[in-house]
XYZ file of C-alpha atoms in Angstrom:
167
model
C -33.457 35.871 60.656
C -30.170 36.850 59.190
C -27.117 34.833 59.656
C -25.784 37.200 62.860
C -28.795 36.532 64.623
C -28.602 32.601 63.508
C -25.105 31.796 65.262
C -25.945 33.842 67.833
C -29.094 32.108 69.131
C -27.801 28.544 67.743
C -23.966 28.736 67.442
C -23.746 27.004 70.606
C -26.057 24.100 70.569
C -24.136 23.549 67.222
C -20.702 22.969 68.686
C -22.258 21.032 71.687
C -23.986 18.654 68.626
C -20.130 18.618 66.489
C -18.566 17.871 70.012
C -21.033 14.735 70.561
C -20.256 13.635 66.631
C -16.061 14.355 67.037
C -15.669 13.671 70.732
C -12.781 16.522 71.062
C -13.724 19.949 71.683
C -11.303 21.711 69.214
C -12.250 19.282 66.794
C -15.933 20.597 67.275
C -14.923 24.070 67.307
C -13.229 23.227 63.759
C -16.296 21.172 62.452
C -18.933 24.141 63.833
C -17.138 26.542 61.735
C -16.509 24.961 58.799
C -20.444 24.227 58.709
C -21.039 27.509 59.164
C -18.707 28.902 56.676
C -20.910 26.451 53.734
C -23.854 27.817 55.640
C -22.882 31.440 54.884
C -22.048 30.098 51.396
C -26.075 29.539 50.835
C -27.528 31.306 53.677
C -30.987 31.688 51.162
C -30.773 28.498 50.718
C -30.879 27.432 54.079
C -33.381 30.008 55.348
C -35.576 29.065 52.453
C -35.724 25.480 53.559
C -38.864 24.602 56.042
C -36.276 24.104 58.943
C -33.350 25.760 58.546
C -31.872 24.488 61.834
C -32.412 21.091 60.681
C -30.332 22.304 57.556
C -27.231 23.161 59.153
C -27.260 20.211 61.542
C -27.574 18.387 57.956
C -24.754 20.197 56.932
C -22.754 20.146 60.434
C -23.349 16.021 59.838
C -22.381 15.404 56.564
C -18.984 17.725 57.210
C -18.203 15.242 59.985
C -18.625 12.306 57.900
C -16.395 14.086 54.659
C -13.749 14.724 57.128
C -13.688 11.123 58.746
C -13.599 9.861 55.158
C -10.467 12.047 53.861
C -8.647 11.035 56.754
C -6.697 14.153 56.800
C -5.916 13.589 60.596
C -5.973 10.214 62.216
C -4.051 11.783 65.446
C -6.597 11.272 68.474
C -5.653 13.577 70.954
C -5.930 12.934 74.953
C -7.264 15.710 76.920
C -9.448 15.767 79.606
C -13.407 15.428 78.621
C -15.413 18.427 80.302
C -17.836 17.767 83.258
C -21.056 16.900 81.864
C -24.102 16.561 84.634
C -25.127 12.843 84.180
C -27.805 11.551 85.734
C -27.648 8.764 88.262
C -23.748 9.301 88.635
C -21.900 7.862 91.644
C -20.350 9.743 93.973
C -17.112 9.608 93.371
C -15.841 12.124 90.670
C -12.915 9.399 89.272
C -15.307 6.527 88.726
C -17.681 9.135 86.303
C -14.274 10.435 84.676
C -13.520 6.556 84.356
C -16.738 5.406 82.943
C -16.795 8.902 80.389
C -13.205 7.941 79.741
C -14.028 4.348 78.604
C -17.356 5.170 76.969
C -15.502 8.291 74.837
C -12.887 5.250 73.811
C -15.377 2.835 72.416
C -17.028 6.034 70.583
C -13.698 6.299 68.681
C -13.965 2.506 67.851
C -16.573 2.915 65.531
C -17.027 4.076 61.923
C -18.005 7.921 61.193
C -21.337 6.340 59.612
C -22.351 4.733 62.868
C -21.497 6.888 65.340
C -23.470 9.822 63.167
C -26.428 7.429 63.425
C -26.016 6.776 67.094
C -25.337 10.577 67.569
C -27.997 11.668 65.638
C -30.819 8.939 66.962
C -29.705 9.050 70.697
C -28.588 12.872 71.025
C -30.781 14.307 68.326
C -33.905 12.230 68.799
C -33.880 11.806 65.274
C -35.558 8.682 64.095
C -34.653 6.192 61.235
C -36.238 8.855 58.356
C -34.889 12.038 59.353
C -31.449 10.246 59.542
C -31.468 8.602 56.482
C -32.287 11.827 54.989
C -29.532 14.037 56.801
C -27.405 10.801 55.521
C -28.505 10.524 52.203
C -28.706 6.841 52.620
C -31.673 4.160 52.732
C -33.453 3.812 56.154
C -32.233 0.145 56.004
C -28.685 1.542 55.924
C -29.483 3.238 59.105
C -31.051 0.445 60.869
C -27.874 -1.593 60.237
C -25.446 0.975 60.625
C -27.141 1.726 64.336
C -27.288 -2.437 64.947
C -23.416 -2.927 64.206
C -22.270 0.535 66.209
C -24.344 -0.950 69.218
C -23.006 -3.779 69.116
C -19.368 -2.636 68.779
C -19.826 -0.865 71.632
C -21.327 -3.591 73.485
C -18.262 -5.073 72.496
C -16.323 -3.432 73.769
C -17.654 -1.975 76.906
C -17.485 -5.520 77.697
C -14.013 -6.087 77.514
C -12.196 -6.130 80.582
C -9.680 -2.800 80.819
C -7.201 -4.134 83.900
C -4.893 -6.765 82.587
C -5.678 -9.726 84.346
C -2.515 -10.269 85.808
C -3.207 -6.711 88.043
C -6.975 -8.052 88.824
C-alpha cells in the first residue's frame, strides 16, 4: 500500500484516535499531520514493520506525549465538544453536553503519560504490553501510570461543580 492509499483508508480513524489523546479537534488535526509528515519521512520503514497501522498510532502517541512535554502551548481552548453517540445517554441533550463537559475537564487534569495510557487501554484496547511498548516504558510504569490517572479522575469527578452556597 503506498502512502496515498494509507491516509486515505486510515487518515480518519487517526485524527478520531489524536482527538481522544488531545481532547480539541484542531489540536488533533495538528497532531494527525505532524504524525503523518514523520510517517512520510520513513514510509519503508513503517510498511516494513509487521503492523504498520500499529506504527503510526506508535508514532501519532509518542508525538502527543513530545508535544505535552515541550509545553509549547499551555492555552486550553473552550469550544464546543462534537456530538458523540453514547450509549445509555439521558434524554436530555444539556445533561450529556454537561457530563462530556465535566468528563473532557478532568481529562485535562491529568499528565500526558496517563491519559496516553488511559487512551490507549480504554479507546485502543491495548493492553499493559502493547502500551508499554508504544511508550517505551516498563509495563509496571503503565500499571501505575493507569492507577494514578484513574484515580485523579475519580477525584475529581467526585468533586462537587455548584458552589455550595447555589446548592
Amino acid at each position: 500500500m503506498d502512502f496515498d492509499e494509507y491516509v486515505a483508508a486510515r487518515g480518519q480513524a487517526l485524527e478520531r484516535f489524536a482527538y481522544v489523546l488531545t481532547g480539541d479537534a484542531h489540536r488533533a488535526q495538528d497532531l494527525t499531520q505532524t504524525a503523518l509528515l514523520k510517517a512520510y519521512r520513513h514510509w519503508r520503514r513503517v510498511t516494513a514493520a509487521e503492523h504498520p497501522d500499529a506504527y503510526v498510532r506508535r508514532i501519532v502517541t509518542r508525538s502527543y506525549v513530545d508535544w505535552r512535554r515541550r509545553g509549547s502551548s499551555r492555552e486550553e481552548p473552550v469550544d464546543v465538544v462534537p456530538d458523540l453517540p453514547e450509549e445509555g445517554a439521558s434524554a436530555d441533550p444539556a445533561e450529556r453536553v454537561a457530563a462530556r463537559d465535566e468528563l473532557r475537564r478532568a481529562l485535562v487534569t491529568l499528565s500526558p503519560k496517563q491519559r496516553a495510557v488511559l487512551v490507549l487501554r480504554d479507546y485502543e484496547g491495548y493492553d499493559d504490553a502493547a502500551i508499554a511498548a508504544t511508550l517505551d516504558c516498563a509495563e509496571a510504569s503503565v500499571r501505575s501510570h493507569a492507577s494514578r490517572g484513574l484515580a485523579r479522575l475519580r477525584a475529581v469527578l467526585s468533586e462537587p461543580t455548584v458552589p455550595e452556597e447555589l446548592r
